[in-house]
Amino acid sequence: MIEKSILLSCTDARAFTLFTSRISAWWPPERRHTNDPASELFLLATGRFYERARDGREVELGRVLEWAPPTHLLLDFYPGTDAEHPTRVEVRFIASSSLPPTTLVKVIHRAGPDSEHLFGARAPRYAASWDLVLPALERHARELEDW
């Protein structure tokens, strides 16, 4: 299991919105799967998590299992595996009671029911990816402080 977190200077509701609705704006280009750095990512309450290149090609990145704003998100995650053997990613948005508000965004990435054999070998790559992804989210949140 991999656990990574980042602290954002915003409410949990805003952190949830940044992570989901604005994912295309901050997800690092080097962690995109269409080889198009200008692709768009979509993480939708209706269940889809995918990337679309400018030429219209789409890559399914996962499936939303739980969408519970502003506290958490649970995904079947396909990168490194496939739809039949997804890993699981839980994202928790933990609000502080401080002023100004802050939110701890915590990612818990683990094997899925049918991906135990795949997860262990890929865990270092997943950890390295989250080490790029979460700071990108934090930079984007800082850029939008007046949003």
Tab-separated table of C-alpha atoms in Angstrom:
chain	number	residue	atom	x	y	z
A	1	MET	CA	0.000	0.000	0.000
A	2	ILE	CA	1.169	3.519	-0.827
A	3	GLU	CA	0.126	6.553	1.197
A	4	LYS	CA	0.994	10.067	0.052
A	5	SER	CA	-0.400	13.428	1.089
A	6	ILE	CA	-0.165	17.151	0.453
A	7	LEU	CA	-1.546	20.097	2.410
A	8	LEU	CA	-3.586	22.664	0.500
A	9	SER	CA	-4.467	26.144	1.753
A	10	CYS	CA	-8.187	25.863	1.049
A	11	THR	CA	-11.390	24.233	2.252
A	12	ASP	CA	-12.094	20.561	1.669
A	13	ALA	CA	-14.853	21.488	-0.795
A	14	ARG	CA	-12.446	23.540	-2.868
A	15	ALA	CA	-9.762	20.839	-2.685
A	16	PHE	CA	-12.286	18.253	-3.903
A	17	THR	CA	-13.281	20.525	-6.806
A	18	LEU	CA	-9.656	21.195	-7.728
A	19	PHE	CA	-8.861	17.488	-7.714
A	20	THR	CA	-11.907	16.473	-9.752
A	21	SER	CA	-13.330	19.255	-11.919
A	22	ARG	CA	-9.999	20.946	-12.616
A	23	ILE	CA	-7.866	17.806	-13.019
A	24	SER	CA	-6.879	18.705	-16.585
A	25	ALA	CA	-5.377	21.994	-15.453
A	26	TRP	CA	-2.899	20.487	-13.007
A	27	TRP	CA	-2.266	16.805	-13.828
A	28	PRO	CA	1.376	16.660	-14.991
A	29	PRO	CA	1.945	16.243	-18.745
A	30	GLU	CA	4.545	13.520	-18.084
A	31	ARG	CA	1.845	11.428	-16.386
A	32	ARG	CA	-0.596	11.550	-19.291
A	33	HIS	CA	-1.290	8.431	-21.316
A	34	THR	CA	-2.159	9.672	-24.812
A	35	ASN	CA	1.320	11.125	-25.442
A	36	ASP	CA	-0.417	14.465	-25.968
A	37	PRO	CA	0.728	17.000	-23.332
A	38	ALA	CA	-2.341	19.125	-24.179
A	39	SER	CA	-4.802	16.284	-23.610
A	40	GLU	CA	-7.781	16.755	-21.322
A	41	LEU	CA	-8.560	14.611	-18.297
A	42	PHE	CA	-12.068	13.982	-17.030
A	43	LEU	CA	-12.964	12.660	-13.594
A	44	LEU	CA	-16.738	12.509	-13.448
A	45	ALA	CA	-19.289	11.773	-10.747
A	46	THR	CA	-21.087	9.622	-13.328
A	47	GLY	CA	-18.247	7.091	-13.104
A	48	ARG	CA	-15.794	7.790	-15.902
A	49	PHE	CA	-12.163	8.715	-15.449
A	50	TYR	CA	-10.468	9.173	-18.807
A	51	GLU	CA	-8.101	11.205	-20.937
A	52	ARG	CA	-8.852	12.624	-24.383
A	53	ALA	CA	-6.112	13.702	-26.807
A	54	ARG	CA	-6.581	16.633	-29.174
A	55	ASP	CA	-7.101	14.155	-32.032
A	56	GLY	CA	-10.068	12.596	-30.183
A	57	ARG	CA	-8.350	9.406	-28.978
A	58	GLU	CA	-9.438	8.396	-25.494
A	59	VAL	CA	-7.724	6.336	-22.821
A	60	GLU	CA	-9.780	4.988	-19.926
A	61	LEU	CA	-7.837	5.699	-16.741
A	62	GLY	CA	-10.269	4.183	-14.300
A	63	ARG	CA	-13.761	4.126	-12.904
A	64	VAL	CA	-15.247	6.144	-10.069
A	65	LEU	CA	-16.600	3.793	-7.404
A	66	GLU	CA	-17.482	6.417	-4.781
A	67	TRP	CA	-17.948	10.155	-5.236
A	68	ALA	CA	-18.554	11.790	-1.858
A	69	PRO	CA	-17.778	15.511	-1.945
A	70	PRO	CA	-16.119	17.054	-0.094
A	71	THR	CA	-14.598	14.163	1.875
A	72	HIS	CA	-13.518	11.351	-0.430
A	73	LEU	CA	-13.244	9.672	-3.767
A	74	LEU	CA	-12.661	5.986	-4.528
A	75	LEU	CA	-11.421	4.806	-7.917
A	76	ASP	CA	-10.621	1.663	-9.795
A	77	PHE	CA	-7.330	2.775	-11.349
A	78	TYR	CA	-6.174	1.266	-14.652
A	79	PRO	CA	-2.688	2.732	-15.343
A	80	GLY	CA	-0.143	-0.043	-15.070
A	81	THR	CA	-2.848	-2.720	-15.229
A	82	ASP	CA	-6.184	-2.802	-17.063
A	83	ALA	CA	-9.937	-2.684	-16.466
A	84	GLU	CA	-9.989	-6.366	-15.472
A	85	HIS	CA	-7.186	-5.945	-12.901
A	86	PRO	CA	-7.461	-2.397	-11.542
A	87	THR	CA	-5.651	-1.085	-8.528
A	88	ARG	CA	-7.595	1.009	-6.000
A	89	VAL	CA	-7.030	4.665	-5.293
A	90	GLU	CA	-8.776	6.384	-2.414
A	91	VAL	CA	-8.446	10.138	-2.092
A	92	ARG	CA	-9.424	11.668	1.245
A	93	PHE	CA	-9.918	15.383	1.779
A	94	ILE	CA	-9.375	16.066	5.481
A	95	ALA	CA	-10.350	19.591	6.528
A	96	SER	CA	-8.658	21.341	9.417
A	97	SER	CA	-10.467	23.519	11.904
A	98	SER	CA	-7.843	26.233	11.550
A	99	LEU	CA	-8.193	29.668	10.024
A	100	PRO	CA	-7.342	30.174	7.291
A	101	PRO	CA	-8.663	26.776	6.227
A	102	THR	CA	-6.369	23.987	5.105
A	103	THR	CA	-7.095	20.537	3.735
A	104	LEU	CA	-4.903	17.487	3.795
A	105	VAL	CA	-5.295	15.583	0.533
A	106	LYS	CA	-4.357	11.989	1.258
A	107	VAL	CA	-3.966	9.364	-1.474
A	108	ILE	CA	-4.074	5.693	-0.524
A	109	HIS	CA	-3.138	3.462	-3.457
A	110	ARG	CA	-3.386	-0.299	-3.017
A	111	ALA	CA	-3.925	-3.498	-4.920
A	112	GLY	CA	-7.431	-4.219	-6.125
A	113	PRO	CA	-9.194	-7.563	-5.693
A	114	ASP	CA	-7.591	-8.985	-8.854
A	115	SER	CA	-4.331	-7.040	-9.007
A	116	GLU	CA	-2.300	-8.168	-6.000
A	117	HIS	CA	0.239	-9.888	-8.260
A	118	LEU	CA	0.651	-6.729	-10.381
A	119	PHE	CA	0.652	-4.081	-7.671
A	120	GLY	CA	3.779	-5.149	-5.803
A	121	ALA	CA	6.026	-4.958	-8.842
A	122	ARG	CA	4.589	-1.598	-9.871
A	123	ALA	CA	4.415	0.000	-6.410
A	124	PRO	CA	7.684	1.977	-6.778
A	125	ARG	CA	6.457	3.479	-10.068
A	126	TYR	CA	3.083	4.345	-8.545
A	127	ALA	CA	4.812	5.998	-5.573
A	128	ALA	CA	7.070	8.015	-7.897
A	129	SER	CA	4.038	9.113	-9.918
A	130	TRP	CA	2.176	10.345	-6.830
A	131	ASP	CA	5.357	12.238	-5.885
A	132	LEU	CA	4.872	14.211	-9.128
A	133	VAL	CA	1.082	14.397	-9.151
A	134	LEU	CA	0.396	15.723	-5.652
A	135	PRO	CA	2.916	18.602	-5.786
A	136	ALA	CA	1.387	19.582	-9.146
A	137	LEU	CA	-1.998	19.809	-7.418
A	138	GLU	CA	-0.481	21.926	-4.632
A	139	ARG	CA	1.174	24.310	-7.140
A	140	HIS	CA	-2.110	24.698	-8.998
A	141	ALA	CA	-3.994	25.416	-5.759
A	142	ARG	CA	-1.422	28.107	-4.859
A	143	GLU	CA	-1.793	29.708	-8.308
A	144	LEU	CA	-5.556	29.912	-7.778
A	145	GLU	CA	-5.586	31.341	-4.266
A	146	ASP	CA	-7.987	34.083	-5.352
A	147	TRP	CA	-10.230	31.679	-7.310
